[in-house]
Amino acid sequence: MTIESIPVESTLSDVGNLGGTTKVNRADYLLGLLSLRGELPSELGRLQERRDRAFSLVHDRAIPTTRDEEWRFTDLSDLLRLQFQTRLPSEIGFPQLEDFLLPESTNSRLVFVDGVFAPALSAVDDLPDGVLVGNLVAGAELVPALPAYLANQPGGDEVFTALNTASFTDGAIAWVPKNSVVEAPIHLLFVSTTEALSHPRCLVVAQAGSCVTLIEEYVSLSEGRYFTNSVTEIYVEENAEVRHTRVQRDSVSAFHIGKTAVSQARDSRYTCTAVSLGAKLARHHLEIYQTGEQTDTTLNGLTLVDGDRVGDTHSLIALSQPYGTANQVNKTVVRDRAHAVFNGKVWVPKAAQMTNAAQLSRNLLLSPKARVDTKPQLEITADNVKCAHGATVSQLEDDEVFYLQSRGIPADQARKLLTYAFAIDVIDRISVSSLRDTLTRLIRVQTS
Amino acid sequence: MSDVILSVQDLTAEVDGNPILKGFNLEIKAGEIHAIMGPNGSGKSTFSKILAGHPAYTVTGGEIVFLGQNLLELEPDDRAKSGVFLAFQYPLEIPGVSNVDFLRVSYNAKRKHEGLEELDAFDFDEVVQSKVTLLKMDPSFLSRSVNEGFSGGEKKRNEILQMALLEPRLGILDEIDSGLDIDALKVVAGSVNALKKPENATLIITHYQRLLNYILPDVIHVMADGRILMSGDKDLALELEAKGYDWVLEGEAVGA
């Protein structure tokens, strides 16, 4: 007992010290990230107040620890080892982007390199009258209403969201006026080339009765240890429709923390298909705020992790009005010693009567050391609603493998086919065919 | 003896330590249709799964010789490639894999095994369309995910389509008739009859005599408690239908 108690005590005091130093380090580290912030172009001057507020908010905070409830399962300690400096953006050309361009978006594409807008690589043409797709600065000149939307979603106090708000310089804007239908998908391509810190920012406003398809994609030209901290704000106004595909294909050494905040007005429809394939540590905050009745929300998620990587999705569907419909399916495939996290909150307060909500978390563990933490979190106080949720964590079923084997398919190939099938089900919901084909190829490689 | 497809001698097997087969013997020759009937829990389905190589069952004694080779030494996929086909009682759903892709992978696995060139999607389509026509199936079957959202009858017909493509030497139909309405039953039985060839054999596992009105077996075996108690021609099925399984089981008890 005595012998055992010594290491226990020393471990405890170590943790205490470590906790103490880490806390200081985490605040200092965050200040270091904040000090790299860029200057806001003067055209966006009206935003300065929100930006200053975000700055002072981050100033007094620290990088979260696993003692923070929201970060219980995802440890950011490894991020603290990375040091960043202000860098000039890399010069890249079309040949390096070849694999990432979508034929459907030849004339509706914005490219950002290490967070900086690259006009020479972007192309915006032939859009319907009044539709504006461009860098935020241009948007602020042309759309006086823009500052009313930017950095104005709930949840902006979250530390990484605030860090982005305090730091971003460039960003994508897609402004779709009333009743306008944009046929071509808008492709927002964020390319990382070096070990940089970047704060991609997107603002999408779909005004009443409009319809737009959005592809937000994060890719890498290197295996660098960079840090992408993105925020996308989407406003789906009355009876408008936004189909959003978010693809995270960052370097497997990179850190990716991303926020998608969506406001849905009355009768609006929003679909998000979020695919997370890369990054050493990826975290996606997906937040839906209902502001009017009879909204329709569909959230599809797929995370593939292997090695010792971490893939984390934290979602919130905050209903506040009656007759809303929400369908969410989140799938993860976890190999090796990798770790997947899903935390899905659904709020159905008393005002949200006649809500029909369903959430399903499905997780496939492919090795004994793979780990998943899944936490459906439904808070329902309305009494006349339909709300269903389920979570499954499984390995491949012997019976499934046997069924394929009995048709002449070897066990190893059968397991790959079943894993592929589990994942591809999410990809099949993407409407842009070239992107769907690319992702199908990537899933095929990652499941074989 | 070259026309013997399957020979089972004194087979014993267990699952989770519980004996299920207790000295099972069977011989099937080319061109024959055999039916194994018996009450629930008699071990019929277990026997079919052991033939196909299901990992949950452990063979504790006896032998199974299929076309002159020891079947028990082969992995399930090698058994399939050698010509054993099991139509499942409960076919599995595989969302995300289209039926036609699944059929092609399976068909090509067999072709590769036979030293033939694998077919690309285009050439395979021709092969599969001819089978779909032969079985009077709706071609939309092919583009749907394997068995996902299929009705009971559609799942069973999909099993028969797989059998038609793989052209097994021994087709085992495990309760292919359970849960089928009479129209679906006629279609499935008609398909099985259409696929009959003199060099192949079929083993039907069923609880009900009804199926045997549409597929005429050469030999009927009655199974209970892990063994075959009685064998006969198609009249045996009618006698069973009239007198029930108790008649065989009681006879066994008196004989013992």
XYZ file of C-alpha atoms in Angstrom:
704
model
C 0.000 0.000 0.000
C 2.766 2.409 0.970
C 4.722 1.603 -2.131
C 1.681 2.163 -4.281
C 0.753 5.401 -2.615
C 4.031 7.108 -3.490
C 3.615 7.064 -7.246
C -0.036 7.929 -6.874
C 0.793 11.023 -4.830
C 3.567 12.083 -7.121
C 1.303 11.612 -10.122
C -1.303 13.752 -8.496
C 1.121 16.548 -7.723
C 2.467 16.279 -11.263
C -0.996 16.708 -12.618
C -1.469 19.689 -10.315
C 1.702 21.331 -11.551
C 1.024 20.412 -15.093
C -2.522 21.702 -14.739
C -1.187 24.980 -13.335
C 1.462 25.519 -15.986
C -0.787 24.257 -18.728
C -3.450 26.747 -17.770
C -1.013 29.609 -18.084
C 0.394 28.159 -21.259
C -3.028 27.728 -22.750
C -3.929 31.368 -22.160
C -0.532 32.507 -23.426
C -0.773 30.243 -26.393
C -4.176 31.665 -27.303
C -2.796 35.209 -26.952
C 0.013 34.166 -29.291
C -2.537 33.056 -31.875
C -4.484 36.265 -31.365
C -1.355 38.384 -31.892
C -1.099 37.061 -35.447
C -4.444 38.616 -36.373
C -4.693 40.663 -39.518
C -5.990 44.176 -40.016
C -9.571 44.502 -41.098
C -9.885 46.352 -44.411
C -11.403 49.790 -43.861
C -14.417 48.908 -46.017
C -15.567 46.630 -43.225
C -15.148 49.370 -40.642
C -18.705 49.012 -39.385
C -17.761 45.606 -38.103
C -15.068 46.940 -35.845
C -17.266 46.905 -32.763
C -18.043 43.184 -33.050
C -14.438 42.504 -33.798
C -13.212 44.431 -30.755
C -15.663 42.549 -28.596
C -14.395 39.224 -29.947
C -10.834 40.361 -29.338
C -11.393 41.178 -25.670
C -13.327 37.928 -25.259
C -10.458 35.822 -26.577
C -7.970 37.963 -24.669
C -9.347 36.709 -21.359
C -9.692 33.068 -22.350
C -7.469 30.026 -22.799
C -7.321 27.036 -25.140
C -9.901 24.638 -23.619
C -8.829 21.559 -21.663
C -10.621 18.230 -21.391
C -12.074 19.546 -18.138
C -14.296 21.819 -20.217
C -17.521 19.888 -20.795
C -17.573 20.807 -24.498
C -14.028 19.446 -24.942
C -14.270 16.425 -22.658
C -13.438 13.883 -25.345
C -11.082 15.934 -27.508
C -7.686 16.881 -26.169
C -6.089 19.953 -27.762
C -2.703 19.501 -26.020
C -0.939 18.617 -29.275
C -2.000 21.923 -30.804
C 0.070 23.769 -28.168
C 3.259 22.367 -29.693
C 2.747 24.230 -32.943
C 4.212 27.688 -33.377
C 3.013 29.989 -36.126
C 4.299 33.187 -37.676
C 2.814 35.746 -39.994
C 3.579 34.605 -43.514
C 3.094 35.865 -46.996
C 0.693 33.689 -48.964
C 2.307 31.128 -51.274
C 2.209 31.672 -55.003
C 0.377 28.760 -56.568
C -1.094 28.258 -60.013
C -3.776 26.234 -61.723
C -1.650 23.106 -62.256
C -1.533 22.574 -58.470
C -5.297 22.981 -58.213
C -6.174 20.632 -61.048
C -7.390 17.837 -58.773
C -9.675 20.140 -56.825
C -11.564 22.087 -59.486
C -15.165 21.112 -60.171
C -16.451 21.366 -63.745
C -19.903 22.334 -62.417
C -18.354 25.400 -60.765
C -16.054 26.660 -63.540
C -17.591 30.122 -63.250
C -18.659 30.105 -59.620
C -15.476 29.440 -57.689
C -13.581 31.336 -55.030
C -10.101 30.170 -54.037
C -8.287 31.114 -50.851
C -4.638 30.188 -50.316
C -3.592 29.921 -46.668
C -6.608 32.054 -45.850
C -5.861 34.793 -48.387
C -8.191 35.438 -51.325
C -6.600 34.440 -54.658
C -8.434 36.389 -57.385
C -6.316 34.908 -60.173
C -7.470 31.392 -59.244
C -11.080 32.362 -58.698
C -13.733 32.748 -61.382
C -17.168 34.213 -60.986
C -19.246 34.798 -64.063
C -22.686 34.206 -65.553
C -24.465 34.374 -62.217
C -28.083 35.599 -62.122
C -28.624 39.340 -61.681
C -28.034 40.580 -58.189
C -26.160 37.486 -57.044
C -22.845 38.428 -55.519
C -20.065 35.917 -54.977
C -16.699 37.315 -54.000
C -14.281 38.391 -51.340
C -15.841 39.970 -48.263
C -14.262 43.362 -48.957
C -15.953 43.627 -52.348
C -19.170 42.447 -50.740
C -19.081 45.186 -48.132
C -18.851 47.792 -50.865
C -21.714 46.413 -52.918
C -24.120 45.214 -50.233
C -24.764 47.818 -47.572
C -26.794 45.326 -45.520
C -23.841 42.986 -45.165
C -22.590 44.091 -41.735
C -26.032 43.298 -40.329
C -25.314 39.639 -41.017
C -21.587 39.207 -40.531
C -20.549 37.908 -37.104
C -24.113 38.132 -35.915
C -25.113 34.492 -35.375
C -25.731 33.110 -31.882
C -22.818 31.126 -30.455
C -20.236 33.726 -31.496
C -18.734 33.727 -28.003
C -17.289 30.256 -28.414
C -13.547 30.772 -28.129
C -12.449 29.603 -31.600
C -15.362 31.385 -33.282
C -14.403 34.582 -31.477
C -10.735 34.046 -32.411
C -11.796 33.881 -36.046
C -14.010 36.969 -35.734
C -11.156 38.893 -34.129
C -8.602 37.714 -36.697
C -9.993 37.178 -40.214
C -9.119 39.486 -43.062
C -10.362 37.825 -46.224
C -13.465 35.733 -46.581
C -16.070 34.462 -48.980
C -19.452 36.001 -49.441
C -22.379 34.551 -51.351
C -25.307 36.937 -51.497
C -28.401 35.539 -53.193
C -31.242 38.060 -53.580
C -34.940 37.365 -53.280
C -36.357 34.572 -55.504
C -33.035 34.109 -57.273
C -32.094 30.549 -58.219
C -28.373 29.902 -58.649
C -28.027 26.783 -60.790
C -24.239 26.438 -60.627
C -22.919 25.229 -57.293
C -20.752 27.840 -55.587
C -17.391 26.296 -54.778
C -15.435 27.845 -51.925
C -12.003 26.230 -52.016
C -9.600 26.795 -49.124
C -6.112 25.576 -49.976
C -3.338 25.143 -47.416
C 0.229 25.152 -48.681
C 2.363 25.701 -45.619
C 2.552 25.529 -41.826
C 0.335 28.545 -41.328
C -2.532 29.641 -39.128
C -5.560 30.691 -41.128
C -9.054 31.925 -40.291
C -11.299 31.212 -43.282
C -14.579 33.066 -43.093
C -17.727 32.544 -45.169
C -20.985 34.410 -45.181
C -23.932 33.076 -47.126
C -27.218 34.947 -47.278
C -30.059 33.288 -49.188
C -32.845 35.844 -49.236
C -36.522 34.946 -49.312
C -37.515 32.352 -51.900
C -33.977 31.897 -53.266
C -32.077 28.676 -53.831
C -28.332 28.029 -53.793
C -25.922 25.089 -53.622
C -22.736 25.627 -51.693
C -19.565 23.548 -51.588
C -17.138 24.510 -48.870
C -13.941 22.544 -49.227
C -10.665 22.461 -47.306
C -7.702 20.860 -49.083
C -3.939 20.741 -48.722
C -0.970 20.809 -51.070
C 1.429 19.650 -48.353
C 1.575 17.330 -45.382
C 2.125 20.412 -43.208
C 1.175 20.949 -39.589
C -1.035 23.963 -40.125
C -4.069 25.137 -38.209
C -7.301 26.074 -39.953
C -9.871 27.820 -37.784
C -12.896 28.463 -39.961
C -16.290 30.063 -39.438
C -19.170 29.880 -41.896
C -22.377 31.785 -41.275
C -25.437 30.918 -43.308
C -28.737 32.758 -43.295
C -31.603 30.901 -44.941
C -34.438 33.415 -45.118
C -38.155 32.793 -45.626
C -38.907 29.884 -47.941
C -35.310 29.856 -49.222
C -33.202 26.749 -49.743
C -29.486 26.144 -49.142
C -27.819 22.850 -50.018
C -24.460 22.813 -48.333
C -21.660 20.289 -48.714
C -18.689 20.713 -46.421
C -15.576 18.686 -47.208
C -12.562 18.593 -44.939
C -9.555 17.001 -46.680
C -6.787 18.636 -44.682
C -3.284 17.242 -44.241
C -3.175 14.393 -41.712
C -0.765 16.495 -39.621
C -3.039 19.545 -39.549
C -5.517 20.862 -36.995
C -8.940 21.870 -38.205
C -11.526 23.561 -36.035
C -14.566 24.695 -37.954
C -17.865 26.348 -37.152
C -20.983 26.285 -39.286
C -23.751 28.479 -37.871
C -27.068 28.496 -39.696
C -30.183 30.606 -39.100
C -33.358 29.243 -40.625
C -36.351 31.505 -41.133
C -39.934 30.368 -41.668
C -40.488 27.656 -44.338
C -36.782 27.486 -45.185
C -34.883 24.345 -46.118
C -31.280 23.606 -45.236
C -29.276 20.477 -45.995
C -25.710 19.963 -44.841
C -23.570 17.012 -45.869
C -20.335 17.262 -43.903
C -17.508 14.914 -44.849
C -14.399 14.818 -42.685
C -11.520 12.778 -44.094
C -8.291 14.539 -43.093
C -6.554 16.362 -40.235
C -4.729 15.028 -37.206
C -7.478 16.614 -35.166
C -10.702 17.820 -36.729
C -13.582 19.385 -34.877
C -16.747 20.627 -36.536
C -19.304 22.716 -34.669
C -22.560 22.618 -36.603
C -25.267 24.841 -35.174
C -28.775 25.346 -36.509
C -30.910 28.151 -35.114
C -34.555 28.097 -36.090
C -36.129 31.568 -36.236
C -39.465 30.776 -37.920
C -41.929 27.902 -38.107
C -42.045 24.932 -40.465
C -38.338 24.754 -41.251
C -36.785 21.663 -42.765
C -33.291 20.649 -41.694
C -31.268 17.674 -42.953
C -27.806 17.012 -41.550
C -25.674 14.195 -42.946
C -22.232 13.596 -41.481
C -19.376 11.238 -42.280
C -16.036 11.071 -40.471
C -13.248 8.654 -41.373
C -10.282 8.475 -39.001
C -7.263 6.170 -38.792
C -3.811 6.148 -37.179
C -4.016 8.215 -34.010
C -6.203 10.910 -35.534
C -9.270 12.470 -33.925
C -12.521 13.406 -35.693
C -15.111 15.283 -33.661
C -18.560 16.608 -34.577
C -20.525 18.730 -32.110
C -23.922 19.669 -33.439
C -26.816 21.695 -32.113
C -30.286 21.917 -33.566
C -31.970 24.705 -31.618
C -35.651 24.726 -32.464
C -37.849 27.522 -31.183
C -40.941 27.473 -33.415
C -43.635 24.928 -34.260
C -43.825 22.526 -37.250
C -40.095 22.109 -37.746
C -38.615 18.939 -39.258
C -35.043 17.864 -38.558
C -33.302 14.717 -39.752
C -29.738 14.005 -38.734
C -27.527 11.015 -39.525
C -23.916 11.050 -38.383
C -21.609 8.184 -39.339
C -18.040 7.492 -38.296
C -15.541 4.844 -39.411
C -12.714 4.422 -36.927
C -9.547 2.369 -37.504
C -6.279 1.708 -35.691
C -6.021 3.813 -32.506
C -8.133 6.619 -33.901
C -10.901 8.353 -31.986
C -14.251 9.680 -33.191
C -16.572 11.909 -31.204
C -20.181 12.845 -31.802
C -22.192 15.102 -29.541
C -25.600 15.933 -30.941
C -27.802 18.376 -29.105
C -31.419 18.876 -30.126
C -33.427 21.499 -28.270
C -37.189 21.277 -28.494
C -38.617 23.897 -26.102
C -42.292 24.332 -25.360
C -42.725 26.806 -28.232
C -41.623 24.170 -30.755
C -44.808 22.064 -30.775
C -45.420 19.659 -33.673
C -41.691 19.258 -34.232
C -40.623 16.090 -36.011
C -36.965 15.374 -35.254
C -34.831 12.281 -35.717
C -31.177 11.809 -34.917
C -29.071 8.744 -35.623
C -25.423 8.247 -34.718
C -23.850 5.192 -36.382
C -20.283 4.221 -35.653
C -18.164 1.469 -37.132
C -15.111 0.392 -35.142
C -12.586 -1.527 -37.226
C -9.921 -2.269 -34.649
C -9.864 -3.212 -30.964
C -8.059 0.034 -30.051
C -10.345 2.296 -32.062
C -12.563 4.461 -29.888
C -15.801 6.367 -30.274
C -17.613 8.645 -27.848
C -21.170 9.341 -28.945
C -23.593 11.429 -26.963
C -27.062 12.223 -28.241
C -28.443 15.035 -26.125
C -32.127 15.737 -26.613
C -33.741 18.354 -24.442
C -37.480 18.274 -25.015
C -40.048 20.258 -23.074
C -42.709 20.513 -25.785
C -45.349 17.810 -25.273
C -46.757 17.316 -28.768
C -43.717 16.350 -30.837
C -42.129 13.349 -32.503
C -38.481 12.995 -31.555
C -36.413 9.884 -32.141
C -32.767 9.235 -31.556
C -30.450 6.303 -31.700
C -26.790 5.516 -31.429
C -25.041 2.365 -32.571
C -21.428 1.390 -32.112
C -20.554 -1.812 -33.893
C -17.992 -3.894 -35.628
C -18.743 -5.572 -38.922
C -21.240 -8.361 -38.368
C -20.014 -11.924 -38.903
C -23.288 -12.676 -40.673
C -22.751 -9.861 -43.176
C -19.206 -10.988 -43.939
C -20.430 -14.573 -44.250
C -23.189 -13.586 -46.658
C -20.655 -12.005 -49.018
C -18.230 -14.911 -48.556
C -20.965 -17.359 -49.483
C -21.103 -15.527 -52.828
C -17.416 -16.163 -53.497
C -16.050 -12.879 -52.116
C -13.015 -13.430 -49.825
C -13.434 -12.325 -46.184
C -10.928 -9.491 -46.473
C -12.597 -8.072 -49.577
C -16.021 -8.549 -47.971
C -14.988 -6.425 -44.972
C -13.730 -3.661 -47.258
C -16.909 -3.739 -49.306
C -19.089 -3.491 -46.196
C -17.017 -0.622 -44.791
C -17.194 1.176 -48.125
C -20.943 0.644 -48.270
C -21.394 2.002 -44.744
C -19.564 5.217 -45.676
C -20.701 5.746 -49.258
C -24.313 5.952 -48.201
C -23.549 9.518 -46.975
C -21.592 10.502 -50.111
C -24.482 9.370 -52.311
C -26.565 12.225 -50.886
C -24.314 14.857 -52.509
C -25.974 16.301 -55.620
C -22.870 17.662 -57.415
C -21.707 14.683 -59.443
C -18.000 15.527 -59.928
C -17.577 16.056 -56.186
C -19.506 12.891 -55.463
C -17.212 10.946 -57.823
C -14.055 12.392 -56.245
C -15.245 11.583 -52.744
C -16.331 8.099 -53.825
C -12.777 7.524 -55.067
C -11.300 8.821 -51.806
C -13.629 6.654 -49.721
C -12.715 3.647 -51.845
C -9.016 4.272 -51.130
C -9.560 4.911 -47.427
C -11.647 1.761 -46.957
C -9.284 -0.573 -48.809
C -19.219 -42.700 -58.563
C -18.271 -39.683 -60.674
C -21.851 -38.479 -60.631
C -21.904 -38.001 -56.839
C -22.088 -34.292 -56.054
C -22.288 -34.405 -52.286
C -21.555 -37.131 -49.783
C -22.004 -36.572 -46.053
C -20.868 -39.250 -43.598
C -21.628 -39.397 -39.858
C -21.529 -35.623 -39.523
C -21.674 -34.210 -35.991
C -21.642 -30.511 -35.221
C -22.324 -28.064 -32.422
C -22.930 -24.399 -31.781
C -21.744 -22.808 -28.510
C -21.101 -26.300 -27.156
C -24.634 -27.566 -27.915
C -24.725 -30.577 -30.239
C -27.018 -29.898 -33.212
C -26.082 -32.585 -35.736
C -25.747 -36.098 -34.307
C -24.605 -38.453 -37.040
C -25.966 -37.070 -40.293
C -25.694 -39.002 -43.587
C -26.668 -37.884 -47.085
C -25.692 -38.555 -50.680
C -26.799 -36.425 -53.617
C -26.117 -37.329 -57.269
C -26.001 -35.120 -60.341
C -29.421 -34.204 -61.730
C -31.227 -34.933 -58.458
C -33.418 -32.719 -56.337
C -33.443 -33.633 -52.648
C -35.660 -32.152 -49.977
C -34.972 -32.195 -46.258
C -38.086 -31.687 -44.178
C -38.475 -31.605 -40.472
C -39.870 -29.735 -37.494
C -38.321 -26.508 -36.249
C -35.110 -27.115 -34.338
C -34.363 -30.399 -36.076
C -31.043 -29.062 -37.449
C -32.050 -28.541 -41.110
C -30.881 -24.960 -41.337
C -27.751 -25.733 -39.346
C -26.833 -28.354 -41.904
C -27.247 -25.866 -44.759
C -25.065 -23.293 -43.000
C -22.386 -25.882 -42.284
C -22.301 -26.758 -45.975
C -21.691 -23.086 -46.774
C -19.122 -22.714 -43.972
C -20.771 -20.408 -41.416
C -18.169 -19.659 -38.704
C -20.639 -20.018 -35.804
C -20.862 -23.816 -36.235
C -18.163 -26.286 -35.272
C -17.945 -29.655 -36.975
C -16.925 -32.219 -34.359
C -16.893 -35.384 -36.470
C -17.622 -37.006 -39.800
C -16.883 -35.726 -43.297
C -18.385 -33.811 -46.184
C -17.093 -34.625 -49.662
C -18.135 -32.270 -52.438
C -17.133 -33.246 -56.002
C -14.385 -35.430 -54.596
C -12.845 -32.801 -52.317
C -13.035 -32.340 -48.554
C -15.436 -29.428 -48.250
C -14.614 -28.753 -44.597
C -11.090 -27.677 -45.531
C -12.342 -24.821 -47.689
C -13.117 -21.239 -46.675
C -16.720 -20.141 -47.362
C -15.698 -18.102 -50.418
C -13.716 -21.029 -51.851
C -16.720 -23.300 -51.351
C -18.831 -20.802 -53.286
C -16.270 -20.645 -56.078
C -16.155 -24.443 -56.205
C -19.890 -24.545 -56.833
C -21.730 -24.547 -53.488
C -24.513 -21.993 -53.280
C -26.724 -21.289 -50.284
C -29.899 -19.283 -50.774
C -30.371 -17.706 -47.343
C -33.485 -18.029 -45.255
C -32.972 -14.402 -44.202
C -30.940 -12.621 -46.911
C -28.961 -9.682 -45.501
C -29.460 -6.067 -46.492
C -26.368 -4.168 -47.606
C -27.260 -0.483 -47.974
C -24.731 1.390 -50.114
C -23.823 -1.496 -52.432
C -25.862 -1.674 -55.602
C -27.222 -5.070 -56.447
C -25.562 -5.074 -59.862
C -22.118 -4.233 -58.404
C -22.499 -6.968 -55.815
C -23.541 -9.490 -58.461
C -20.612 -8.512 -60.689
C -18.009 -8.820 -57.918
C -19.438 -12.190 -57.018
C -19.663 -13.368 -60.639
C -16.101 -12.247 -61.368
C -14.745 -13.970 -58.243
C -16.044 -17.228 -59.677
C -14.735 -16.523 -63.196
C -11.304 -15.706 -61.817
C -11.351 -18.975 -59.894
C -12.147 -20.823 -63.120
C -9.288 -19.098 -64.948
C -11.647 -16.995 -67.061
C -11.315 -13.313 -67.787
C -13.333 -11.019 -65.511
C -16.165 -9.131 -67.177
C -16.364 -5.337 -67.168
C -19.589 -3.560 -66.218
C -20.724 -3.400 -69.845
C -20.279 -7.094 -70.667
C -21.630 -8.142 -67.317
C -24.770 -6.134 -67.920
C -25.567 -8.329 -70.907
C -25.184 -11.498 -68.815
C -27.253 -10.235 -65.928
C -30.018 -8.856 -68.156
C -30.473 -12.287 -69.734
C -30.915 -13.846 -66.282
C -33.317 -11.111 -65.209
C -35.393 -11.837 -68.303
C -35.236 -15.588 -67.693
C -36.487 -15.100 -64.141
C -39.114 -12.542 -65.234
C -37.735 -9.990 -62.774
C -38.079 -6.212 -62.772
C -34.746 -4.775 -64.054
C -34.955 -1.975 -61.462
C -33.858 -4.654 -58.959
C -30.340 -4.247 -60.239
C -29.842 -0.578 -59.456
C -31.173 -0.800 -55.906
C -28.965 -1.524 -52.893
C -28.616 -5.220 -52.102
C -31.892 -6.314 -50.485
C -32.443 -2.880 -48.928
C -36.157 -2.204 -48.640
C -36.954 -5.390 -50.603
C -40.111 -7.256 -49.686
C -39.755 -10.821 -48.432
C -40.594 -12.172 -51.889
C -38.157 -9.807 -53.617
C -35.334 -10.891 -51.318
C -35.956 -14.555 -52.122
C -36.076 -13.821 -55.847
C -32.829 -11.927 -55.523
C -31.284 -15.058 -53.995
C -32.482 -17.052 -56.992
C -31.019 -14.426 -59.348
C -27.647 -14.861 -57.643
C -27.972 -18.607 -58.032
C -28.821 -18.209 -61.712
C -25.663 -16.150 -62.260
C -23.292 -18.345 -60.291
C -24.664 -21.596 -61.790
C -23.673 -23.723 -58.802
C -23.173 -27.496 -58.952
C -25.126 -27.700 -55.697
C -27.827 -25.156 -54.941
C -29.107 -25.226 -51.354
C -32.414 -23.457 -50.792
C -32.890 -22.803 -47.091
C -36.596 -22.193 -46.371
C -36.907 -20.391 -49.682
C -40.686 -20.696 -49.345
C -41.114 -19.267 -45.862
C -43.024 -16.025 -45.802
C -43.946 -16.151 -49.491
C -47.487 -15.727 -50.741
C -48.684 -18.274 -53.292
C -47.898 -16.099 -56.338
C -44.364 -15.376 -55.163
C -43.946 -19.069 -54.336
C -44.920 -20.071 -57.887
C -42.454 -17.575 -59.350
C -39.585 -18.763 -57.136
C -40.366 -22.435 -57.784
C -40.656 -21.786 -61.529
C -37.224 -20.134 -61.476
C -35.650 -23.053 -59.660
C -37.149 -25.469 -62.189
C -35.945 -23.306 -65.086
C -32.400 -23.465 -63.748
C -32.336 -27.243 -63.379
C -29.560 -28.977 -65.358
C -28.557 -32.658 -65.547
C -25.043 -32.007 -64.220
C -26.195 -30.024 -61.183
C -28.114 -30.863 -58.025
C -30.484 -29.033 -55.705
C -31.098 -29.429 -51.992
C -34.324 -27.944 -50.638
C -34.667 -27.337 -46.925
C -38.247 -26.730 -45.893
C -40.715 -26.976 -43.097
C -43.747 -27.001 -45.400
C -44.851 -29.546 -47.980
C -46.447 -26.788 -50.093
C -43.244 -25.913 -51.997
C -42.907 -29.523 -53.129
C -46.097 -29.190 -55.165
C -44.144 -26.882 -57.436
C -40.646 -28.320 -57.278
C -40.770 -32.102 -57.517
C -37.990 -33.727 -55.497
C -36.473 -37.099 -56.347
C -35.786 -37.897 -52.715
C -37.348 -36.603 -49.510
C -35.625 -36.904 -46.137
C -37.253 -36.367 -42.796
C -34.936 -34.922 -40.207
C -35.317 -34.673 -36.450
C -32.935 -34.136 -33.573
C -29.849 -33.816 -35.768
C -30.348 -36.921 -37.910
C -32.239 -38.182 -40.915
C -34.937 -40.534 -39.660
C -36.596 -41.559 -42.880
C -36.137 -41.142 -46.635
C -38.545 -41.734 -49.479
C -40.048 -40.372 -52.682
C -42.530 -37.512 -53.073
C -45.332 -39.538 -51.524
C -43.543 -39.226 -48.210
C -44.188 -35.481 -48.266
C -47.911 -36.084 -48.709
C -47.953 -38.591 -45.892
C -46.142 -36.089 -43.670
C -48.641 -33.421 -44.590
C -51.520 -35.720 -43.650
C -50.084 -37.248 -40.486
C -47.693 -34.538 -39.210
C -44.110 -34.885 -38.047
C -45.172 -36.652 -34.846
C -45.858 -39.743 -36.878
C -42.177 -40.039 -37.859
C -40.929 -39.053 -34.425
C -43.167 -41.638 -32.706
C -42.065 -44.322 -35.132
C -38.489 -43.492 -34.227
C -39.267 -43.728 -30.500
C -40.902 -47.194 -30.940
C -38.039 -48.376 -33.140
C -35.531 -47.287 -30.496
